[in-house]
C-alpha cells in the first residue's frame, strides 16, 4: 500500500481565498483523522471520522473550517475564507477499526499551508 | 482531560551516546501510551506503544520505553544514538472515544545528534 496520501504537499494562497486539502487513507482503514501542527500550539486534532461519519469535530477552530468524507477512500479539509493564522502543516492519518489495531495511526506526509 | 508533558524542547547528544527522552502524562484511567517520531518534512511514525503487560516495551529502530505508573512517566531510551535518529519525538496518551484511541500529543522534543 502507498500509505496515506495527501495533496497538495505545499499550498500558498492569499488571505480570503478558499483552500481545499485532500487525503486518501490507507485502504481498509475505518478511521480518518485531520491534525494541524504549528510551532505555537503543537499537534492538534481537528476532526476524525469513523466509516465516513464525523465523530468528533470539537477541535475544528471555527466555522471557516469544514471537513467531509464522501467515501472510504477520500476526505477533504476546506478553509473558507483563509487567514494568515491558518498557516500550518495539516496532517491526515488513518487507522484500523477497534479490535484490529485501532491504536496505531498512520500519518500522511502533510500539507504545508501558507496564507499570505 | 488527558495531557502529556515533554519537559525538554531540545536534546543534544553525540553519536554513539545513550539517550533518554522524558514524558509525563495525566490521565484518569489506565493510560494507552505512545511514542512517535517525525523526521523533517515527514508525517509521524509510531515507534512503540504500551497498554498493559511488561512495563518495558521494545519498539522499532532500537528504541525502548518504560512505563512507571508511580511517576506517571513513559520515558523513551536508546543505548546508542545514530545520526539518523535526529528528528522530533512525540509522546502521546490515548483516550478511548468513539471506538478508537484518540491520542493527545505532547509538544515534542527535538533531538540533535552531533558527530
Coordinates of N, CA and C in Angstrom, one line a residue:
Chain A
X1 N 0.9 -1.2 0.0 CA 0.0 0.0 0.0 C 0.9 1.2 0.0
X2 N 0.4 2.3 -0.6 CA 1.2 3.5 -0.7 C 1.2 4.3 0.5
X3 N 0.5 4.0 1.5 CA 0.4 4.8 2.7 C -0.7 5.8 2.5
X4 N -0.8 6.7 3.5 CA -1.7 7.8 3.5 C -1.2 8.9 2.5
X5 N -2.0 9.3 1.6 CA -1.6 10.2 0.5 C -2.3 11.6 0.8
X6 N -1.6 12.6 0.7 CA -2.1 14.0 0.9 C -1.7 14.8 -0.3
X7 N -2.6 15.7 -0.7 CA -2.3 16.7 -1.7 C -3.0 18.0 -1.5
X8 N -2.5 19.1 -1.9 CA -1.1 19.2 -2.3 C -0.1 19.1 -1.2
X9 N 1.2 19.0 -1.5 CA 2.2 18.9 -0.4 C 2.5 20.3 0.1
X10 N 2.3 21.3 -0.8 CA 2.5 22.7 -0.4 C 1.4 23.5 -1.0
X11 N 1.0 24.5 -0.3 CA -0.1 25.4 -0.8 C 0.2 26.8 -0.3
X12 N 0.3 27.7 -1.2 CA 0.5 29.1 -0.9 C -0.7 29.9 -1.5
X13 N -1.4 30.6 -0.6 CA -2.6 31.3 -1.1 C -2.7 32.7 -0.4
X14 N -3.6 33.5 -0.9 CA -3.8 34.8 -0.3 C -5.0 34.8 0.7
X15 N -4.9 35.7 1.6 CA -5.9 35.8 2.6 C -7.3 36.0 1.9
X16 N -8.3 35.3 2.4 CA -9.6 35.4 1.8 C -9.9 34.3 0.8
X17 N -8.9 33.6 0.3 CA -9.2 32.6 -0.7 C -9.6 31.3 0.0
X18 N -10.3 30.4 -0.8 CA -10.7 29.1 -0.3 C -9.5 28.1 -0.5
X19 N -9.3 27.3 0.5 CA -8.3 26.3 0.4 C -8.9 24.9 0.6
X20 N -8.5 24.0 -0.2 CA -9.0 22.6 0.0 C -7.8 21.6 0.0
X21 N -7.8 20.9 1.1 CA -6.7 19.9 1.3 C -7.4 18.5 1.2
X22 N -6.6 17.6 0.6 CA -7.1 16.3 0.2 C -6.4 15.2 0.9
X23 N -7.1 14.1 1.1 CA -6.5 13.0 1.8 C -7.1 11.7 1.3
X24 N -6.2 10.7 1.0 CA -6.6 9.4 0.7 C -6.0 8.4 1.8
X25 N -6.9 7.8 2.6 CA -6.4 7.0 3.7 C -5.9 5.6 3.1
X26 N -5.3 4.9 4.0 CA -4.9 3.5 3.6 C -6.1 2.7 3.4
X27 N -6.1 1.9 2.3 CA -7.2 1.1 2.0 C -7.6 0.1 3.2
X28 N -8.9 0.1 3.5 CA -9.3 -0.8 4.6 C -9.3 -0.2 6.0
X29 N -8.8 1.0 6.1 CA -8.8 1.7 7.4 C -10.2 2.4 7.6
X30 N -10.7 2.2 8.8 CA -12.0 2.7 9.1 C -12.0 4.1 9.7
X31 N -10.9 4.6 10.2 CA -10.8 5.8 10.9 C -9.9 6.8 10.1
X32 N -10.3 8.0 10.1 CA -9.5 9.1 9.4 C -9.5 10.3 10.3
X33 N -8.3 10.8 10.5 CA -8.1 11.9 11.4 C -7.4 13.1 10.6
X34 N -7.8 14.3 11.0 CA -7.1 15.5 10.5 C -6.5 16.3 11.7
X35 N -5.2 16.6 11.5 CA -4.4 17.3 12.5 C -3.9 18.6 11.9
X36 N -3.6 19.5 12.8 CA -2.9 20.7 12.4 C -1.7 20.9 13.3
X37 N -0.5 21.2 12.7 CA 0.7 21.3 13.5 C 1.3 22.7 13.3
X38 N 1.5 23.5 14.4 CA 2.1 24.8 14.4 C 3.1 24.8 15.5
X39 N 4.0 25.8 15.4 CA 5.0 26.0 16.5 C 4.4 26.4 17.8
X40 N 3.3 27.2 17.6 CA 2.7 27.8 18.8 C 1.9 26.7 19.6
X41 N 1.2 25.9 18.9 CA 0.2 25.0 19.5 C 0.5 23.6 19.4
X42 N 1.6 23.2 18.7 CA 1.9 21.8 18.6 C 1.0 21.1 17.6
X43 N 0.7 19.8 17.9 CA -0.1 19.0 17.1 C -1.5 18.9 17.7
X44 N -2.5 19.4 16.9 CA -3.9 19.5 17.4 C -4.8 18.6 16.5
X45 N -5.6 17.8 17.2 CA -6.6 17.1 16.4 C -7.8 18.0 16.1
X46 N -8.1 18.0 14.8 CA -9.2 18.9 14.3 C -10.5 18.1 14.3
X47 N -10.5 16.9 13.7 CA -11.7 16.2 13.5 C -11.3 14.7 13.1
X48 N -12.2 13.8 13.5 CA -12.0 12.4 13.0 C -13.3 11.8 12.6
X49 N -13.1 10.8 11.6 CA -14.3 10.1 11.0 C -14.1 8.6 11.3
X50 N -15.3 8.0 11.5 CA -15.4 6.5 11.5 C -16.3 6.1 10.4
X51 N -15.8 5.3 9.5 CA -16.7 4.8 8.4 C -17.4 6.0 7.7
X52 N -16.6 7.0 7.5 CA -17.0 8.2 6.7 C -17.9 9.1 7.5
X53 N -18.2 8.8 8.7 CA -19.1 9.6 9.5 C -18.3 10.5 10.5
X54 N -18.5 11.8 10.6 CA -17.7 12.6 11.6 C -18.1 12.2 13.0
X55 N -17.1 11.9 13.8 CA -17.4 11.5 15.2 C -17.2 12.7 16.2
X56 N -16.1 13.4 16.0 CA -15.8 14.5 16.9 C -15.1 15.6 16.1
X57 N -15.8 16.7 16.0 CA -15.2 17.9 15.3 C -15.0 19.0 16.3
X58 N -14.8 18.7 17.6 CA -14.6 19.7 18.6 C -13.3 20.5 18.4
X59 N -12.4 19.9 17.7 CA -11.1 20.6 17.5 C -11.1 21.5 16.3
X60 N -12.1 21.6 15.5 CA -12.2 22.5 14.4 C -12.2 23.9 15.0
X61 N -11.3 24.7 14.6 CA -11.2 26.0 15.2 C -12.4 27.0 15.1
X62 N -13.0 27.0 14.0 CA -14.1 27.9 13.8 C -14.9 27.5 12.5
X63 N -16.0 28.2 12.2 CA -16.8 27.8 11.1 C -16.2 27.9 9.8
X64 N -15.0 28.6 9.7 CA -14.4 28.7 8.4 C -13.8 27.3 8.0
X65 N -13.7 26.4 8.9 CA -13.1 25.1 8.7 C -14.3 24.1 8.5
X66 N -14.2 23.3 7.5 CA -15.1 22.2 7.3 C -14.4 21.0 6.7
X67 N -14.9 19.8 7.1 CA -14.3 18.6 6.6 C -15.4 17.6 6.1
X68 N -15.1 16.9 5.1 CA -16.0 15.9 4.5 C -15.3 14.6 4.2
X69 N -16.1 13.5 4.2 CA -15.5 12.2 3.8 C -16.6 11.6 3.0
X70 N -16.7 11.8 1.7 CA -17.8 11.3 0.9 C -17.7 9.8 0.6
X71 N -16.5 9.2 0.8 CA -16.4 7.8 0.6 C -15.2 7.3 1.4
X72 N -15.0 6.0 1.5 CA -14.0 5.4 2.3 C -12.6 5.8 1.9
X73 N -12.4 6.3 0.7 CA -11.1 6.5 0.2 C -10.7 8.0 -0.1
X74 N -11.5 8.9 0.5 CA -11.3 10.3 0.2 C -11.9 11.2 1.2
X75 N -11.1 12.2 1.6 CA -11.5 13.2 2.6 C -11.0 14.5 2.2
X76 N -11.7 15.6 2.5 CA -11.2 16.9 2.3 C -11.4 17.8 3.5
X77 N -10.4 18.7 3.7 CA -10.5 19.7 4.7 C -10.5 21.1 4.0
X78 N -11.5 21.8 4.2 CA -11.7 23.1 3.5 C -11.6 24.3 4.5
X79 N -10.9 25.3 4.0 CA -10.9 26.6 4.8 C -11.4 27.7 3.9
X80 N -12.5 28.3 4.4 CA -13.1 29.4 3.6 C -13.7 30.4 4.5
X81 N -13.3 31.7 4.5 CA -12.1 32.2 3.8 C -10.8 31.9 4.6
X82 N -9.7 31.8 4.0 CA -8.4 31.5 4.7 C -7.9 32.8 5.3
X83 N -7.1 32.6 6.4 CA -6.5 33.8 7.1 C -5.0 33.4 7.4
X84 N -4.2 34.4 7.5 CA -2.8 34.1 7.8 C -2.5 33.2 9.0
X85 N -3.4 33.3 10.0 CA -3.2 32.5 11.2 C -3.5 31.0 10.9
X86 N -4.0 30.7 9.7 CA -4.3 29.3 9.4 C -3.0 28.6 8.8
X87 N -2.0 29.4 8.6 CA -0.7 28.8 8.1 C -0.2 27.8 9.1
X88 N 0.0 26.6 8.6 CA 0.4 25.4 9.4 C 0.7 24.3 8.5
X89 N 1.1 23.2 9.1 CA 1.2 21.9 8.4 C 0.0 21.1 8.8
X90 N -0.8 20.6 7.8 CA -2.0 19.8 8.1 C -1.7 18.4 7.8
X91 N -2.0 17.5 8.7 CA -1.7 16.1 8.6 C -3.1 15.3 8.5
X92 N -3.1 14.3 7.7 CA -4.1 13.3 7.7 C -3.6 12.0 8.2
X93 N -4.3 11.3 9.0 CA -3.9 10.0 9.5 C -5.1 9.0 9.4
X94 N -4.8 7.7 9.3 CA -5.8 6.7 9.3 C -5.4 5.6 10.2
X95 N -6.5 4.8 10.6 CA -6.2 3.6 11.4 C -7.3 2.6 11.2
X96 N -7.0 1.4 11.7 CA -8.0 0.3 11.6 C -9.1 0.4 12.6
X97 N -10.1 -0.4 12.5 CA -11.2 -0.4 13.4 C -10.8 -1.0 14.7
X98 N -11.6 -0.8 15.7 CA -11.4 -1.3 17.1 C -11.3 -2.8 17.0
X99 N -10.3 -3.3 17.7 CA -10.1 -4.8 17.7 C -9.1 -5.2 16.6
X100 N -8.8 -4.3 15.8 CA -7.9 -4.7 14.7 C -6.7 -3.8 14.6
X101 N -6.3 -3.2 15.7 CA -5.2 -2.4 15.8 C -5.5 -0.9 15.7
X102 N -6.7 -0.6 16.2 CA -7.1 0.8 16.1 C -6.2 1.8 16.8
X103 N -5.2 1.3 17.6 CA -4.4 2.1 18.4 C -3.3 2.8 17.5
X104 N -2.9 2.3 16.4 CA -1.8 2.8 15.6 C -2.4 3.7 14.5
X105 N -1.9 4.9 14.5 CA -2.3 5.8 13.4 C -1.2 5.9 12.4
X106 N -1.5 5.9 11.1 CA -0.6 6.1 10.1 C -0.8 7.5 9.5
X107 N 0.3 8.2 9.5 CA 0.2 9.6 9.1 C 0.7 9.8 7.6
X108 N 0.0 10.7 7.0 CA 0.5 11.2 5.7 C 1.7 12.2 5.8
X109 N 2.2 12.6 4.7 CA 3.4 13.5 4.8 C 3.0 14.9 5.1
X110 N 1.8 15.3 5.1 CA 1.4 16.6 5.4 C 1.2 17.5 4.3
X111 N 0.4 18.6 4.5 CA 0.3 19.7 3.5 C 0.8 21.0 4.3
X112 N 1.8 21.6 3.7 CA 2.3 22.9 4.3 C 1.5 24.0 3.7
X113 N 0.7 24.7 4.5 CA -0.2 25.7 4.0 C 0.4 27.1 4.5
X114 N 0.5 28.0 3.5 CA 1.0 29.4 3.8 C -0.1 30.3 3.3
X115 N -0.7 31.1 4.2 CA -1.7 32.1 3.8 C -1.0 33.5 3.9
X116 N -0.9 34.2 2.8 CA -0.3 35.5 2.8 C -1.2 36.6 3.1
Chain B
X1 N -9.4 15.8 31.6 CA -8.9 15.5 30.3 C -7.4 15.1 30.4
X2 N -7.0 14.3 29.4 CA -5.7 13.8 29.4 C -4.7 14.9 28.9
X3 N -3.5 14.7 29.4 CA -2.4 15.7 28.9 C -1.1 15.0 28.9
X4 N -0.1 15.5 28.2 CA 1.2 15.0 28.1 C 2.2 16.1 28.2
X5 N 3.2 16.0 29.0 CA 4.3 17.0 29.1 C 5.6 16.3 28.7
X6 N 6.2 17.0 27.8 CA 7.6 16.6 27.4 C 8.5 17.8 27.9
X7 N 9.2 17.7 29.0 CA 9.9 18.8 29.6 C 11.0 19.4 28.7
X8 N 11.6 18.6 27.9 CA 12.8 19.0 27.1 C 12.3 19.4 25.7
X9 N 12.6 20.7 25.3 CA 12.2 21.1 24.0 C 13.3 20.6 23.0
X10 N 14.6 20.7 23.4 CA 15.7 20.2 22.6 C 16.6 19.3 23.5
X11 N 17.1 18.3 22.8 CA 18.1 17.4 23.4 C 19.3 17.3 22.4
X12 N 20.5 17.5 22.9 CA 21.6 17.3 22.0 C 22.5 16.2 22.6
X13 N 22.8 15.2 21.7 CA 23.7 14.1 22.1 C 24.7 13.9 21.1
X14 N 25.8 13.2 21.4 CA 26.8 12.8 20.5 C 26.5 11.4 19.9
X15 N 26.8 11.2 18.7 CA 26.6 9.9 18.1 C 27.2 8.8 18.9
X16 N 26.5 7.8 19.2 CA 27.0 6.7 20.0 C 26.7 6.8 21.4
X17 N 26.3 7.9 21.9 CA 25.9 8.1 23.3 C 24.5 7.6 23.5
X18 N 24.2 7.4 24.8 CA 22.8 6.9 25.1 C 21.9 8.1 25.2
X19 N 20.6 7.8 25.1 CA 19.6 8.8 25.0 C 18.4 8.5 25.9
X20 N 17.9 9.5 26.6 CA 16.6 9.3 27.3 C 15.8 10.6 27.1
X21 N 14.6 10.4 26.6 CA 13.6 11.5 26.4 C 12.5 11.3 27.4
X22 N 12.2 12.4 28.1 CA 11.2 12.3 29.1 C 9.8 12.6 28.7
X23 N 8.9 11.9 29.3 CA 7.4 12.1 29.1 C 6.7 11.9 30.3
X24 N 5.8 12.8 30.7 CA 4.9 12.6 31.8 C 3.5 12.8 31.3
X25 N 2.6 12.0 31.8 CA 1.2 12.1 31.3 C 0.3 12.3 32.5
X26 N -0.9 12.8 32.2 CA -2.0 12.9 33.1 C -3.2 12.3 32.5
X27 N -3.7 11.2 33.2 CA -4.9 10.5 32.6 C -5.6 9.8 33.8
X28 N -6.9 9.8 33.9 CA -7.6 9.3 35.0 C -7.7 7.8 35.0
X29 N -7.6 7.1 33.9 CA -7.7 5.7 33.8 C -6.4 5.0 33.4
X30 N -6.5 3.8 33.1 CA -5.2 3.1 32.6 C -4.8 3.8 31.3
X31 N -3.6 4.3 31.2 CA -3.2 5.0 30.0 C -2.8 4.1 28.9
X32 N -3.1 4.6 27.7 CA -2.5 3.9 26.5 C -1.5 4.9 26.0
X33 N -0.2 4.5 26.0 CA 0.8 5.5 25.7 C 1.6 5.1 24.5
X34 N 2.0 6.2 23.8 CA 2.7 6.0 22.5 C 3.9 6.9 22.4
X35 N 4.9 6.5 21.6 CA 5.9 7.4 21.2 C 5.9 7.4 19.6
X36 N 5.9 8.6 19.1 CA 6.0 8.7 17.6 C 7.3 9.5 17.3
X37 N 7.8 9.3 16.1 CA 8.9 10.1 15.6 C 8.5 10.8 14.3
X38 N 9.0 12.0 14.2 CA 8.8 12.8 12.9 C 10.1 13.3 12.4
X39 N 10.4 12.7 11.2 CA 11.6 13.2 10.5 C 11.3 14.5 9.7
X40 N 12.2 15.3 9.4 CA 12.0 16.6 8.7 C 11.1 16.4 7.5
X41 N 10.1 17.1 7.4 CA 9.2 17.1 6.2 C 8.4 15.8 6.0
X42 N 8.3 15.1 7.1 CA 7.5 13.8 7.1 C 6.4 13.8 8.1
X43 N 5.5 12.9 7.9 CA 4.5 12.7 8.9 C 5.1 11.9 10.1
X44 N 4.2 11.6 11.1 CA 4.6 10.9 12.3 C 4.6 9.4 12.1
X45 N 5.6 8.7 12.7 CA 5.6 7.3 12.6 C 5.7 6.7 14.0
X46 N 4.9 5.6 14.2 CA 4.9 5.0 15.5 C 6.2 4.3 15.8
X47 N 6.8 4.6 17.0 CA 8.0 3.9 17.5 C 7.6 2.7 18.4
X48 N 6.7 2.9 19.3 CA 6.3 1.9 20.2 C 5.0 2.4 21.0
X49 N 4.4 1.4 21.7 CA 3.2 1.7 22.4 C 3.1 0.8 23.6
X50 N 2.3 1.3 24.6 CA 2.1 0.5 25.8 C 0.7 0.6 26.3
X51 N 0.1 -0.6 26.6 CA -1.3 -0.5 27.2 C -1.3 -1.4 28.5
X52 N -0.7 -2.5 28.4 CA -0.7 -3.4 29.6 C 0.5 -4.4 29.5
X53 N 0.7 -5.2 30.5 CA 1.8 -6.2 30.5 C 3.1 -5.6 30.9
X54 N 4.1 -6.1 30.3 CA 5.5 -5.8 30.7 C 5.7 -4.2 30.6
X55 N 6.1 -3.6 31.6 CA 6.2 -2.2 31.6 C 7.4 -1.7 30.8
X56 N 8.3 -2.5 30.3 CA 9.4 -2.2 29.4 C 9.0 -2.7 28.0
X57 N 8.8 -1.7 27.1 CA 8.4 -2.1 25.8 C 9.5 -1.8 24.8
X58 N 9.6 -2.7 23.8 CA 10.6 -2.5 22.8 C 9.9 -2.0 21.5
X59 N 10.6 -1.1 20.8 CA 10.0 -0.6 19.6 C 10.9 -0.8 18.4
X60 N 10.6 0.0 17.4 CA 11.5 -0.1 16.2 C 12.7 0.7 16.3
X61 N 13.7 0.5 15.5 CA 14.9 1.3 15.4 C 15.7 1.3 16.7
X62 N 15.5 0.2 17.5 CA 16.3 0.0 18.7 C 15.9 0.8 19.9
X63 N 14.7 1.4 19.8 CA 14.2 2.2 20.9 C 13.4 1.4 21.9
X64 N 13.4 1.8 23.2 CA 12.5 1.1 24.2 C 12.0 2.2 25.1
X65 N 10.9 1.9 25.8 CA 10.3 2.9 26.8 C 9.9 2.1 28.0
X66 N 9.9 2.8 29.1 CA 9.5 2.1 30.4 C 8.3 2.9 31.0
X67 N 7.3 2.2 31.3 CA 6.1 2.8 31.9 C 6.3 2.7 33.4
X68 N 6.2 3.9 34.1 CA 6.2 3.9 35.6 C 5.0 4.6 36.1
X69 N 4.1 3.8 36.5 CA 2.8 4.3 37.0 C 3.0 5.3 38.2
X70 N 3.9 5.0 39.1 CA 4.0 5.8 40.3 C 4.5 7.2 39.9
X71 N 5.2 7.3 38.8 CA 5.8 8.6 38.4 C 5.0 9.2 37.2
X72 N 4.0 8.5 36.8 CA 3.2 9.0 35.6 C 4.2 9.3 34.4
X73 N 5.1 8.4 34.2 CA 6.1 8.7 33.2 C 6.2 7.5 32.2
X74 N 6.7 7.9 31.0 CA 6.8 6.9 29.9 C 8.0 7.4 29.1
X75 N 9.2 7.2 29.7 CA 10.4 7.8 29.1 C 11.0 6.8 28.0
X76 N 11.4 7.5 26.9 CA 12.0 6.8 25.8 C 13.5 6.7 25.9
X77 N 14.1 5.5 25.5 CA 15.5 5.3 25.7 C 16.1 4.6 24.5
X78 N 17.4 4.9 24.3 CA 18.1 4.2 23.2 C 19.6 4.1 23.7
X79 N 20.2 3.0 23.7 CA 21.5 2.8 24.3 C 22.6 3.5 23.4
X80 N 22.4 3.6 22.1 CA 23.5 4.2 21.3 C 22.8 4.9 20.1
X81 N 22.9 6.2 20.1 CA 22.2 7.0 19.1 C 23.0 7.1 17.8
X82 N 22.3 7.0 16.7 CA 22.8 7.1 15.4 C 22.5 8.5 14.8
X83 N 23.3 9.0 13.9 CA 23.0 10.3 13.3 C 21.6 10.4 12.7
X84 N 21.1 9.2 12.2 CA 19.8 9.2 11.5 C 18.7 9.3 12.5
X85 N 19.0 9.2 13.8 CA 17.9 9.4 14.8 C 17.5 10.9 15.0
X86 N 18.2 11.8 14.5 CA 17.9 13.2 14.6 C 16.5 13.4 14.0
X87 N 15.6 13.9 14.9 CA 14.2 14.0 14.5 C 13.5 14.7 15.6
X88 N 12.2 14.8 15.5 CA 11.3 15.3 16.5 C 10.5 14.1 17.1
X89 N 10.5 14.0 18.4 CA 9.9 12.9 19.1 C 8.7 13.3 19.9
X90 N 7.6 12.6 19.7 CA 6.3 13.0 20.4 C 5.8 11.8 21.2
X91 N 5.5 12.2 22.5 CA 4.9 11.2 23.4 C 3.4 11.5 23.3
X92 N 2.5 10.5 23.4 CA 1.1 10.7 23.4 C 0.4 9.8 24.3
X93 N -0.7 10.2 24.9 CA -1.6 9.4 25.7 C -2.9 9.2 25.0
X94 N -3.4 8.0 24.8 CA -4.6 7.7 24.1 C -5.8 7.5 25.0
X95 N -6.9 8.2 24.7 CA -8.2 8.0 25.4 C -9.2 7.3 24.5
X96 N -9.8 6.3 25.0 CA -10.8 5.6 24.1 C -12.1 6.4 23.9
X97 N -12.4 6.7 22.7 CA -13.6 7.5 22.4 C -14.1 7.2 21.0
X98 N -15.4 7.0 20.9 CA -15.9 6.8 19.5 C -15.4 5.5 18.8
X99 N -14.9 4.5 19.6 CA -14.4 3.3 19.0 C -12.9 3.3 18.7
X100 N -12.2 4.4 19.0 CA -10.8 4.4 18.7 C -10.1 5.1 19.8
X101 N -8.8 4.8 19.9 CA -7.9 5.5 20.9 C -7.5 6.8 20.3
X102 N -7.9 7.9 20.9 CA -7.6 9.2 20.3 C -6.4 9.8 21.1
X103 N -5.3 10.0 20.4 CA -4.1 10.4 21.1 C -4.1 11.9 21.4
X104 N -3.6 12.3 22.5 CA -3.2 13.7 22.9 C -1.7 13.7 22.9
X105 N -1.2 14.6 22.0 CA 0.3 14.6 21.9 C 0.9 15.7 22.8
X106 N 2.1 15.4 23.2 CA 3.0 16.4 23.8 C 3.5 17.3 22.8
X107 N 4.2 18.4 23.2 CA 4.7 19.4 22.3 C 6.0 18.9 21.5
X108 N 6.5 17.8 21.9 CA 7.6 17.2 21.2 C 9.0 17.6 21.7
X109 N 10.0 16.7 21.5 CA 11.4 17.0 21.8 C 12.2 16.8 20.6
X110 N 12.9 17.9 20.3 CA 13.8 17.8 19.1 C 15.1 17.2 19.5
X111 N 15.5 16.2 18.8 CA 16.8 15.5 19.1 C 17.8 15.9 18.0
X112 N 18.9 16.5 18.5 CA 20.0 16.9 17.7 C 21.2 15.9 18.0
X113 N 21.8 15.3 16.9 CA 22.9 14.4 17.1 C 24.1 15.0 16.5
X114 N 25.2 15.1 17.4 CA 26.5 15.6 16.9 C 27.4 14.4 16.5
X115 N 28.1 14.6 15.4 CA 29.0 13.5 15.0 C 30.2 13.3 16.0

